[in-house]
Amino acid sequence: MGWAISVHGGAGDIPLSLPPEKRLPREAGLRRCLDVGIAALKAHNHPLDVVELVVRELENNPHFNAGKGSVLTTSGTVEMEACIMDGKTMKCGAVSGVSTVVNAISLARLVMDKTPHIYLAFDGAEAFAREQGLETVEMSHFITPENIERLKQAQEADRVQLDYTQPIQKEVPKDAALADGDSQIGTVGCVAVDNEGNLATATSTGGIVNKMVGRIGDTPIIGAGTYANHLCAVSATGRGEAIIRGTIARDVAAVMEFKGLSLKEAAAYVIDQVPRGNAGLVAVSSTGEVAMPFNTTGMFRACATEDGYSEIAIWDSPTK
Amino acid sequence: MGAWAIAVHGGAGVDPNLPKERQEEAKRLLTRCLDIGISALRSNLSAIDVVELVVRELETDPLFNSGRGSALTENGKVEMEASIMDGPKRRCGAVSGLTTVKNPVSLARLVMEKSPHSYLAFSGAEEFAKKQGVEMVDNEYFITEDNVGMLKLAKEANSILFDYRIPAVGTCGASAAMDSPLQMNGLPISVYAPETVGCVVVDKQGRCAAATSTGGLMNKMSGRIGDSPLIGSGTYASELCGVSCTGEGEAIIRSTLAREVSAVMEYKRLKLHEAVDYVIKNKLDEGKAGLIAVSKDGEVACGFNTTGMFRGCATEDGFMEVGVW
């Protein structure tokens, strides 16, 4: 037993040649968020509060595709979505189409705590945010120059980019690790368990670059990008459409329950079922195990457990 | 080859005091929809085509809560959602927040087949609908007098109403709702997503498909999304089965009900009927819901822990049943 926490900043074809100016801020961001989460767990905060806190930090960090730094829709706008779930009570909250709320994950939490519903979207979500007095800003707050550039490139290539990584370098030969050249990152998430076995998960994202206005991905869909029950808490990242079809987050718990696999085995099994290059996830179990499998080139991730173990990584063994 | 099977539903959670006439009306509609589906199956249409066809029929008829006849939001408008899933490759499409699209299930199918995404909502979905040239109408088209009356009652009772379809005579609707005050998300409001519709089909080739469509909860907050458009919750189809759920949206989401049936078949090796029973019995906790399901082997099953579910099912060997309780 003991507490455990894991965070991710997106899975995708993060090139091994990622330049330091792109890699270092993200590693630093993960480190800082991990520390925030560890401190909160050590101070005996409930995992639900811990994951919300950590994801807020990730949303505020412009280097990740959530909150500030969200990728742009085809119209150059920001439409954010987020989701939070409590493993013990199975209560959950989700939002989509949020454009002015500084922390979408906190709005999702309010939907869970303050409404009879689970999921609010677009105008309805924005109106609720204002009713609740959440911090709202001009949409321009979330838009970064990098993302304006990504959108331009995606539109030039006339493709939908999952997010970051390969800004399409037309002259530079593509990395052999790429399946079809689509950059695949996106989404931030955090899962945590305290030493009483209380589990929680939270995921937040701007979606995919050049997405159609109104497109909803896996993040706010319970069972797809986000899920927690008494066995484990999961947050997934990657190609939304594949994660939805594969009900990834739910399946980790289902495989543990119905096939009796351990967290690591279950998580690896589920990721294996998804076509290569499409998904990754972080998960913790009620007994304090951690798993961070991915079948993409890399996944920005970090984890820590009460026994003192901690790790921050981007590439390497996909069997974590 | 295998045998076909089809099931349709018009919502779980029926008022025990529902007038006989309403029950008969519902059974007639379910029978009609079954016949449409059966005829399509006999003409060798694929499962995905049949579920869309049948749900379109349910959406067009004002009786149940989908398309025309949808429940109203707190603002008195209609916001519809739907999803469709094709078992063989688990392709899926979903829409939410539709206000002018005549047949939401068909737009969901177009999202699946003509867009790079799986789920479109609100103005983005409406834009897509325009570009696809689907039939669009004014929001008023979907609003029925019955529902305007129900919304009034819901507001009076200050609750989200279970859409009983009781003629809006005086206060019987409100008092009936308050007679059985049920809890949802711990808040004292009435439950049951009223009369969502759905259809599941397995065709002769053993392909399963599922589709669900709804107007959602009466008096819901604008922007509220329920279980119907959520893949894995209200709708799911795989190589093994096709499932469509109805009932308390929040309970269905929390239990990822539709996916659960398939997961239990896949991982516990249960057959369809056992899987449906297991899931309804064990996975809903305090939640109230129902579902219909078909398997690739031509079986059909339904399960519910509510007082009744409007449903109909038929198999190729001539079995046919339409029921409420």
XYZ file of C-alpha atoms in Angstrom:
645
model
C 0.000 0.000 0.000
C 1.040 3.642 0.218
C 0.205 6.574 -1.943
C 1.115 6.831 -5.596
C 0.768 9.466 -8.270
C 1.357 9.654 -11.989
C 1.040 12.533 -14.427
C 1.267 12.755 -18.194
C 1.675 15.572 -20.657
C 0.682 13.687 -23.781
C 1.678 10.658 -25.859
C 2.754 10.915 -29.468
C 5.540 10.625 -31.985
C 7.757 12.826 -29.923
C 10.932 12.759 -31.999
C 14.051 11.412 -30.338
C 15.716 14.478 -31.754
C 13.481 16.802 -29.759
C 15.528 19.970 -29.248
C 16.364 20.986 -25.657
C 14.326 24.164 -25.857
C 11.251 22.018 -26.393
C 12.196 19.185 -24.050
C 13.489 21.000 -20.968
C 10.465 23.181 -20.185
C 8.211 20.140 -20.416
C 10.401 18.025 -18.183
C 10.547 20.896 -15.719
C 6.784 21.227 -15.899
C 6.272 17.541 -15.191
C 8.733 17.685 -12.307
C 6.977 20.667 -10.789
C 3.531 19.129 -11.144
C 4.720 15.868 -9.685
C 6.147 17.732 -6.691
C 2.902 19.638 -6.216
C 1.019 16.335 -6.241
C 3.443 14.599 -3.884
C 3.256 17.447 -1.382
C -0.527 17.366 -1.517
C -0.618 13.602 -0.951
C 1.841 13.862 1.922
C -0.411 16.518 3.448
C -3.239 13.951 3.321
C -5.329 15.734 0.737
C -7.947 13.572 -0.918
C -6.796 12.212 -4.306
C -9.690 14.045 -5.962
C -8.264 17.343 -4.733
C -4.751 16.229 -5.650
C -5.534 15.390 -9.262
C -7.498 18.604 -9.725
C -4.626 20.621 -8.286
C -2.025 18.955 -10.486
C -4.077 19.262 -13.649
C -4.683 22.944 -12.913
C -0.898 23.355 -12.862
C -0.590 21.546 -16.175
C -3.389 23.649 -17.673
C -1.599 26.839 -16.609
C 1.641 25.668 -18.195
C 1.701 26.864 -21.833
C 3.940 24.011 -22.938
C 1.210 21.418 -22.691
C -1.919 21.029 -24.740
C -4.454 22.023 -22.098
C -5.663 25.342 -20.775
C -3.062 27.861 -21.829
C -1.186 26.276 -24.691
C -4.225 24.424 -26.024
C -4.110 23.589 -29.696
C -6.479 25.432 -32.006
C -9.580 24.440 -33.924
C -9.754 24.917 -37.645
C -11.183 28.390 -36.990
C -8.238 29.372 -34.821
C -10.312 29.183 -31.652
C -9.790 27.241 -28.451
C -12.303 24.621 -27.315
C -11.115 22.870 -24.194
C -12.441 19.788 -22.501
C -11.787 18.106 -19.186
C -12.999 15.307 -16.983
C -12.592 14.176 -13.394
C -13.691 10.993 -11.620
C -13.675 9.673 -8.066
C -12.939 5.943 -7.895
C -14.753 5.282 -4.658
C -18.031 7.083 -5.281
C -17.819 6.791 -9.089
C -18.964 10.387 -9.229
C -17.688 12.208 -12.272
C -17.796 15.524 -14.058
C -16.935 16.534 -17.610
C -16.976 19.629 -19.784
C -16.414 20.331 -23.477
C -16.322 23.377 -25.702
C -14.942 25.634 -23.010
C -13.288 28.768 -24.386
C -12.922 31.282 -21.587
C -12.563 29.314 -18.377
C -9.014 29.424 -17.075
C -9.187 25.939 -15.545
C -11.528 23.572 -17.328
C -10.776 20.773 -14.846
C -12.188 22.880 -12.032
C -15.310 23.475 -14.071
C -15.628 19.719 -14.552
C -15.302 19.314 -10.793
C -18.104 21.807 -10.227
C -20.342 19.981 -12.679
C -19.730 16.874 -10.597
C -20.253 18.578 -7.246
C -22.848 21.222 -7.966
C -25.191 19.877 -10.644
C -27.357 16.779 -11.020
C -25.550 16.146 -14.292
C -22.221 14.694 -15.328
C -21.427 16.545 -18.502
C -21.997 20.120 -19.671
C -20.786 21.559 -22.943
C -20.343 24.723 -24.968
C -22.624 27.634 -24.149
C -24.251 25.748 -21.301
C -20.874 25.004 -19.732
C -19.711 28.602 -20.122
C -22.920 29.934 -18.566
C -22.543 27.540 -15.640
C -18.947 28.686 -15.140
C -20.072 32.260 -14.818
C -22.880 31.314 -12.463
C -20.298 29.571 -10.290
C -17.961 32.538 -10.343
C -15.081 30.639 -11.931
C -12.208 32.653 -13.300
C -12.813 33.469 -16.966
C -10.642 35.382 -19.421
C -10.547 36.378 -23.076
C -9.938 33.369 -25.296
C -6.687 34.957 -26.477
C -5.220 34.127 -23.059
C -4.975 30.468 -24.059
C -3.514 30.963 -27.526
C 0.250 30.691 -27.932
C 2.385 31.557 -30.981
C 3.497 27.915 -31.267
C -0.076 26.802 -31.650
C -0.884 29.435 -34.219
C 2.077 28.060 -36.138
C 0.960 24.456 -35.693
C -2.477 25.302 -37.010
C -1.003 27.016 -40.040
C 1.140 24.003 -40.829
C -1.680 21.569 -40.298
C -3.915 23.536 -42.605
C -1.171 23.702 -45.190
C -0.726 19.991 -44.930
C -4.520 19.802 -44.859
C -4.429 17.215 -42.217
C -5.565 16.870 -38.654
C -2.597 16.863 -36.312
C -2.991 15.304 -32.922
C -0.901 18.098 -31.511
C 2.628 18.983 -31.164
C 5.766 17.177 -31.953
C 6.544 17.293 -35.613
C 5.899 20.779 -36.852
C 5.827 19.632 -40.424
C 9.334 20.200 -41.747
C 8.901 19.807 -45.441
C 12.624 19.675 -46.178
C 13.642 17.471 -43.291
C 13.257 13.725 -43.780
C 10.705 12.242 -41.436
C 11.753 10.139 -38.509
C 11.583 6.455 -39.338
C 9.613 5.893 -36.163
C 6.663 7.749 -37.602
C 3.823 5.635 -38.840
C 2.026 8.122 -41.018
C 3.676 11.386 -40.135
C 0.870 12.718 -37.960
C 2.206 14.261 -34.806
C 0.496 12.722 -31.881
C 0.552 14.413 -28.586
C -2.031 16.125 -26.585
C -3.836 16.081 -23.330
C -2.604 16.237 -19.767
C -3.685 14.050 -16.932
C -3.088 12.939 -13.400
C -4.054 9.855 -11.412
C -3.532 9.421 -7.693
C -4.208 7.034 -4.838
C -3.755 7.730 -1.130
C -2.717 5.180 1.445
C -6.329 4.309 2.140
C -6.868 3.205 -1.422
C -8.954 6.204 -2.501
C -8.484 6.705 -6.224
C -9.036 9.649 -8.554
C -8.272 10.690 -12.116
C -8.363 13.943 -14.044
C -7.694 14.702 -17.714
C -7.707 17.983 -19.629
C -7.010 18.969 -23.227
C -7.347 21.419 -26.068
C -8.004 18.502 -28.418
C -6.288 18.049 -31.784
C -4.840 20.719 -34.028
C -7.160 21.880 -36.793
C -10.069 19.912 -35.359
C -13.518 20.775 -36.610
C -15.340 23.274 -34.428
C -17.488 21.218 -32.080
C -15.313 18.107 -32.184
C -15.291 16.200 -28.928
C -12.444 13.775 -28.206
C -11.892 10.998 -25.710
C -10.968 13.123 -22.708
C -14.483 13.977 -21.470
C -15.937 10.581 -22.310
C -16.058 8.456 -19.178
C -14.521 5.100 -19.951
C -12.596 6.348 -22.961
C -9.988 8.896 -21.827
C -10.830 8.990 -18.150
C -12.036 6.394 -15.654
C -11.702 5.376 -12.031
C -13.325 2.781 -9.828
C -12.339 0.904 -6.673
C -9.559 -0.937 -8.533
C -7.687 1.772 -10.381
C -7.654 5.269 -11.830
C -6.719 5.856 -15.466
C -6.015 8.849 -17.708
C -5.357 8.214 -21.401
C -3.820 10.249 -24.210
C -3.296 9.857 -27.937
C -5.608 9.654 -30.902
C -9.019 10.399 -29.469
C -11.002 8.444 -32.005
C -8.998 5.252 -31.251
C -9.313 5.735 -27.503
C -13.084 6.150 -27.763
C -13.504 3.062 -29.896
C -11.305 1.073 -27.523
C -12.907 2.356 -24.291
C -9.320 2.359 -23.072
C -9.631 3.759 -19.560
C -12.539 1.506 -18.661
C -10.875 -1.564 -20.117
C -7.860 -1.360 -17.820
C -10.165 -1.751 -14.829
C -12.342 -4.328 -16.598
C -9.352 -6.491 -17.460
C -8.122 -6.302 -13.859
C -11.565 -7.292 -12.619
C -12.559 -9.926 -15.148
C -9.210 -11.441 -16.047
C -7.535 -10.941 -12.697
C -4.524 -9.178 -14.188
C -2.350 -6.827 -12.179
C -2.432 -3.120 -12.986
C 0.757 -3.266 -15.052
C -0.399 -6.338 -16.967
C -3.861 -4.897 -17.560
C -2.549 -1.527 -18.701
C -0.025 -3.133 -21.070
C -2.680 -5.495 -22.421
C -5.103 -2.674 -23.179
C -2.506 -0.490 -24.901
C -1.445 -3.488 -26.963
C -4.952 -3.770 -28.371
C -4.757 -0.259 -29.809
C -3.067 0.144 -33.228
C 0.547 1.228 -32.830
C 1.210 4.921 -32.513
C -2.161 5.797 -31.127
C -2.284 5.762 -27.353
C -0.698 5.879 -23.937
C -2.032 6.070 -20.423
C -1.094 6.527 -16.798
C -2.749 4.489 -14.101
C -2.523 3.749 -10.394
C -4.146 0.935 -8.467
C -5.766 0.885 -5.053
C -2.671 -0.873 -3.715
C -0.301 1.853 -4.859
C 1.009 0.350 -8.106
C 1.779 2.584 -11.080
C 1.683 1.856 -14.811
C 2.542 4.183 -17.715
C 2.384 2.178 -20.963
C 2.300 3.730 -24.418
C 2.586 2.488 -27.982
C 3.678 5.805 -29.466
C 7.268 6.987 -29.849
C 7.069 8.702 -26.513
C 4.859 10.007 -23.736
C 5.683 12.899 -21.421
C 5.214 11.316 -18.025
C 6.235 11.232 -14.385
C 5.339 9.198 -11.352
C 6.176 8.769 -7.693
C 5.286 6.305 -4.960
C 5.415 6.575 -1.194
C 8.440 4.293 -0.919
C 10.527 7.065 -2.450
C 10.563 5.955 -6.091
C 10.115 8.664 -8.673
C 10.635 8.959 -12.403
C 10.325 11.511 -15.181
C 10.579 10.275 -18.733
C 9.650 10.856 -22.345
C 10.792 7.849 -24.331
C 12.109 4.452 -23.351
C 10.449 1.320 -22.155
C 6.786 1.263 -23.091
C 6.195 -1.443 -20.547
C 5.979 0.818 -17.519
C -24.496 -18.091 -42.191
C -25.985 -16.801 -38.987
C -29.490 -15.635 -38.234
C -30.605 -12.064 -37.815
C -32.071 -10.548 -34.680
C -33.363 -7.109 -33.797
C -34.494 -5.236 -30.716
C -35.869 -1.738 -30.229
C -36.626 0.269 -27.142
C -38.505 3.420 -26.294
C -37.174 4.049 -22.808
C -36.787 2.385 -19.415
C -38.716 3.464 -16.348
C -42.448 3.520 -16.966
C -45.013 5.074 -14.665
C -47.127 2.245 -13.241
C -50.121 4.557 -13.682
C -49.520 5.151 -17.342
C -52.917 5.176 -19.095
C -53.675 2.018 -21.070
C -54.145 4.041 -24.221
C -50.594 5.354 -24.018
C -49.254 1.868 -23.473
C -51.085 0.630 -26.556
C -49.849 3.563 -28.614
C -46.295 2.770 -27.575
C -46.670 -0.909 -28.426
C -48.084 -0.062 -31.836
C -45.097 2.167 -32.592
C -42.608 -0.431 -31.379
C -44.314 -3.073 -33.518
C -44.199 -0.810 -36.545
C -40.519 -0.160 -36.040
C -39.778 -3.838 -35.594
C -41.588 -4.576 -38.838
C -39.559 -1.950 -40.656
C -36.378 -3.476 -39.303
C -37.425 -7.046 -40.069
C -38.338 -6.147 -43.603
C -34.982 -4.435 -44.077
C -33.153 -7.471 -42.694
C -35.039 -9.756 -45.050
C -33.886 -7.504 -47.898
C -30.332 -8.083 -46.743
C -29.584 -4.604 -45.521
C -26.577 -4.532 -43.216
C -26.988 -4.126 -39.468
C -25.693 -0.555 -39.513
C -28.252 0.441 -42.148
C -31.072 -1.217 -40.253
C -30.378 0.445 -36.907
C -30.241 3.843 -38.587
C -33.466 3.206 -40.466
C -35.345 2.099 -37.374
C -34.108 4.894 -35.141
C -35.050 7.434 -37.829
C -38.576 6.081 -37.620
C -38.561 6.450 -33.839
C -37.179 9.991 -34.112
C -39.810 11.015 -36.619
C -42.699 9.730 -34.532
C -43.533 12.217 -31.763
C -44.447 9.558 -29.219
C -41.062 8.861 -27.646
C -38.389 11.250 -26.470
C -36.224 11.658 -29.540
C -36.318 13.867 -32.602
C -39.849 15.150 -32.739
C -41.329 14.754 -29.280
C -38.027 15.320 -27.517
C -38.014 16.480 -23.914
C -37.384 20.207 -23.460
C -34.478 22.007 -21.853
C -35.036 24.491 -19.034
C -35.314 27.124 -21.773
C -38.167 25.335 -23.482
C -36.062 24.331 -26.458
C -34.959 20.980 -27.809
C -31.343 19.803 -27.767
C -30.939 16.318 -29.219
C -28.161 13.794 -29.159
C -27.495 10.422 -30.719
C -24.818 7.863 -31.384
C -24.326 4.904 -33.663
C -21.726 2.153 -33.675
C -20.775 -0.519 -36.156
C -19.521 -3.709 -34.505
C -17.059 -5.127 -37.077
C -14.451 -2.366 -36.851
C -16.032 -0.559 -33.913
C -16.504 2.532 -36.041
C -18.623 5.084 -34.257
C -20.276 8.458 -34.634
C -22.042 10.728 -32.155
C -23.705 14.125 -31.988
C -25.011 16.381 -29.216
C -26.706 19.733 -28.916
C -28.661 19.454 -32.150
C -31.486 21.931 -32.537
C -32.437 21.867 -36.211
C -31.384 18.498 -37.573
C -34.448 16.411 -38.325
C -32.778 13.030 -37.756
C -29.912 13.109 -35.263
C -29.030 9.431 -35.760
C -28.345 10.067 -39.439
C -26.041 12.952 -38.604
C -24.225 10.686 -36.163
C -23.753 8.226 -39.009
C -22.363 10.983 -41.207
C -19.915 11.988 -38.472
C -18.765 8.381 -38.451
C -18.452 8.104 -42.223
C -17.787 11.570 -43.547
C -15.720 13.351 -40.916
C -12.273 12.644 -39.448
C -13.828 12.619 -35.981
C -16.148 10.521 -33.825
C -18.215 13.130 -32.053
C -19.439 16.587 -33.014
C -21.594 18.878 -30.922
C -23.592 22.071 -30.856
C -22.872 24.709 -33.479
C -20.022 22.672 -34.976
C -22.395 19.757 -35.479
C -25.054 21.985 -37.002
C -22.453 23.469 -39.389
C -21.433 19.980 -40.431
C -25.077 19.090 -40.950
C -25.548 22.069 -43.256
C -22.471 21.127 -45.267
C -23.718 17.553 -45.567
C -27.065 18.791 -46.798
C -29.140 16.847 -44.270
C -32.722 17.833 -43.686
C -32.918 20.777 -41.266
C -36.037 22.249 -39.689
C -36.920 24.898 -37.115
C -36.554 23.952 -33.478
C -40.351 24.343 -33.156
C -40.827 21.247 -35.317
C -39.570 19.047 -32.495
C -41.643 20.633 -29.743
C -44.974 19.003 -28.905
C -47.811 20.387 -26.792
C -47.496 17.441 -24.430
C -43.901 18.328 -23.692
C -44.604 22.006 -23.212
C -47.083 20.910 -20.565
C -44.610 18.474 -18.993
C -41.952 21.170 -18.778
C -44.366 23.413 -16.887
C -45.087 20.618 -14.439
C -41.395 19.905 -14.044
C -40.667 23.506 -13.223
C -43.566 23.595 -10.775
C -42.241 20.518 -9.063
C -38.805 22.111 -9.454
C -37.425 18.866 -10.589
C -36.078 17.131 -13.632
C -39.079 15.112 -14.694
C -39.281 11.565 -15.727
C -41.182 11.984 -18.950
C -44.262 9.951 -18.121
C -46.315 10.857 -21.175
C -49.241 11.395 -18.892
C -51.665 13.825 -20.538
C -50.978 17.165 -18.870
C -54.227 17.256 -16.898
C -53.977 19.392 -13.808
C -51.357 18.317 -11.403
C -51.411 14.564 -11.850
C -48.053 14.703 -13.566
C -46.349 16.645 -10.810
C -47.872 14.666 -7.980
C -47.084 11.395 -9.692
C -43.497 12.552 -9.948
C -43.458 13.452 -6.309
C -45.123 10.221 -5.242
C -41.946 8.407 -6.020
C -39.265 10.982 -5.303
C -36.109 9.350 -6.523
C -32.579 10.561 -6.039
C -30.108 11.384 -8.750
C -26.533 12.303 -7.928
C -27.643 12.704 -4.346
C -29.993 15.557 -5.172
C -33.738 15.288 -4.607
C -34.958 15.346 -8.133
C -36.784 12.800 -10.159
C -34.743 10.488 -12.215
C -35.022 8.416 -15.340
C -33.892 9.805 -18.651
C -37.307 9.658 -20.223
C -37.955 7.486 -23.228
C -34.698 7.568 -25.085
C -35.005 5.332 -28.156
C -32.624 2.758 -29.506
C -32.164 -0.181 -31.793
C -29.696 -3.051 -31.938
C -29.350 -5.459 -34.813
C -27.304 -8.439 -35.879
C -27.603 -9.263 -39.562
C -27.248 -12.598 -41.336
C -23.520 -12.053 -41.687
C -23.232 -11.839 -37.905
C -22.433 -8.119 -37.911
C -23.767 -6.221 -34.902
C -24.735 -2.569 -34.744
C -26.371 -0.250 -32.229
C -27.879 3.225 -32.245
C -29.446 5.435 -29.576
C -31.181 8.803 -29.828
C -32.748 11.179 -27.325
C -33.869 14.663 -26.375
C -32.470 14.053 -22.892
C -33.923 15.005 -19.530
C -36.971 17.234 -19.241
C -35.925 20.626 -17.838
C -32.240 19.808 -18.236
C -29.661 22.578 -18.182
C -28.867 23.772 -21.687
C -25.621 22.079 -22.667
C -26.223 18.986 -20.596
C -24.996 15.830 -22.279
C -26.364 12.465 -21.152
C -25.389 8.880 -21.849
C -26.965 8.431 -25.282
C -24.181 9.974 -27.366
C -21.387 8.503 -25.251
C -19.779 5.460 -26.784
C -19.474 2.793 -24.127
C -22.239 4.239 -22.015
C -25.468 4.522 -23.983
C -24.303 2.754 -27.111
C -21.744 0.112 -27.951
C -21.115 -2.506 -30.594
C -18.270 -4.916 -31.144
C -17.612 -8.161 -32.935
C -19.546 -9.867 -30.157
C -22.657 -7.771 -29.620
C -24.615 -4.560 -30.026
C -26.099 -2.704 -27.037
C -28.334 0.326 -26.515
C -29.197 1.626 -23.036
C -31.835 3.864 -21.528
C -32.676 5.142 -18.069
C -30.805 7.355 -15.631
C -28.159 8.876 -17.844
C -25.749 9.552 -15.049
C -25.971 5.955 -13.763
C -25.425 4.576 -17.264
C -22.334 6.745 -17.725
C -20.863 5.856 -14.369
C -21.230 2.166 -15.098
C -20.258 2.425 -18.782
C -23.229 0.129 -19.176
C -23.177 -0.647 -22.895
C -19.476 -1.485 -22.907
C -19.909 -3.581 -19.779
C -22.110 -6.112 -21.555
C -19.498 -6.649 -24.246
C -16.600 -6.655 -21.773
C -18.243 -9.315 -19.660
C -18.851 -11.450 -22.760
C -15.265 -10.940 -23.878
C -13.419 -11.282 -20.598
C -15.674 -13.534 -18.564
C -16.851 -15.518 -21.552
C -20.491 -15.108 -20.624
C -23.168 -15.598 -23.212
C -25.431 -12.686 -24.101
C -28.285 -13.390 -21.685
C -25.946 -14.092 -18.787
C -23.960 -10.958 -19.584
C -27.059 -8.764 -19.678
C -28.384 -10.231 -16.413
C -25.005 -9.929 -14.732
C -24.561 -6.321 -15.732
C -28.052 -5.185 -14.776
C -27.813 -6.972 -11.448
C -24.282 -6.017 -10.468
C -23.214 -2.883 -12.199
C -25.968 -0.376 -11.584
C -25.806 0.033 -7.783
C -28.604 2.495 -6.992
C -28.994 3.457 -10.611
C -32.065 2.613 -12.657
C -31.674 1.620 -16.266
C -32.449 -0.867 -18.984
C -30.845 -2.100 -22.164
C -31.387 -4.158 -25.284
C -28.689 -6.276 -26.836
C -28.017 -8.702 -29.685
C -25.113 -11.091 -30.153
C -23.283 -12.134 -33.288
C -24.928 -15.540 -32.926
C -28.401 -14.175 -33.530
C -29.489 -13.946 -29.913
C -31.452 -11.047 -28.499
C -31.816 -10.020 -24.868
C -33.097 -7.178 -22.772
C -32.705 -6.364 -19.123
C -33.885 -3.605 -16.841
C -34.143 -2.862 -13.156
C -36.792 -0.212 -13.664
C -40.549 -0.565 -13.512
C -40.903 -1.451 -17.139
C -39.173 -0.674 -20.394
C -40.862 -0.037 -23.725
C -39.324 -2.678 -25.954
C -39.738 -5.053 -28.827
C -37.566 -7.830 -30.208
C -37.627 -10.367 -32.996
C -35.430 -13.137 -34.348
C -35.230 -14.818 -37.712
C -36.898 -18.010 -36.507
C -40.158 -16.104 -36.109
C -39.981 -15.069 -32.457
C -41.450 -11.630 -31.819
C -42.394 -9.844 -28.629
C -43.408 -6.314 -27.725
C -43.745 -5.340 -24.096
C -43.860 -2.652 -21.477
C -43.558 -4.486 -18.119
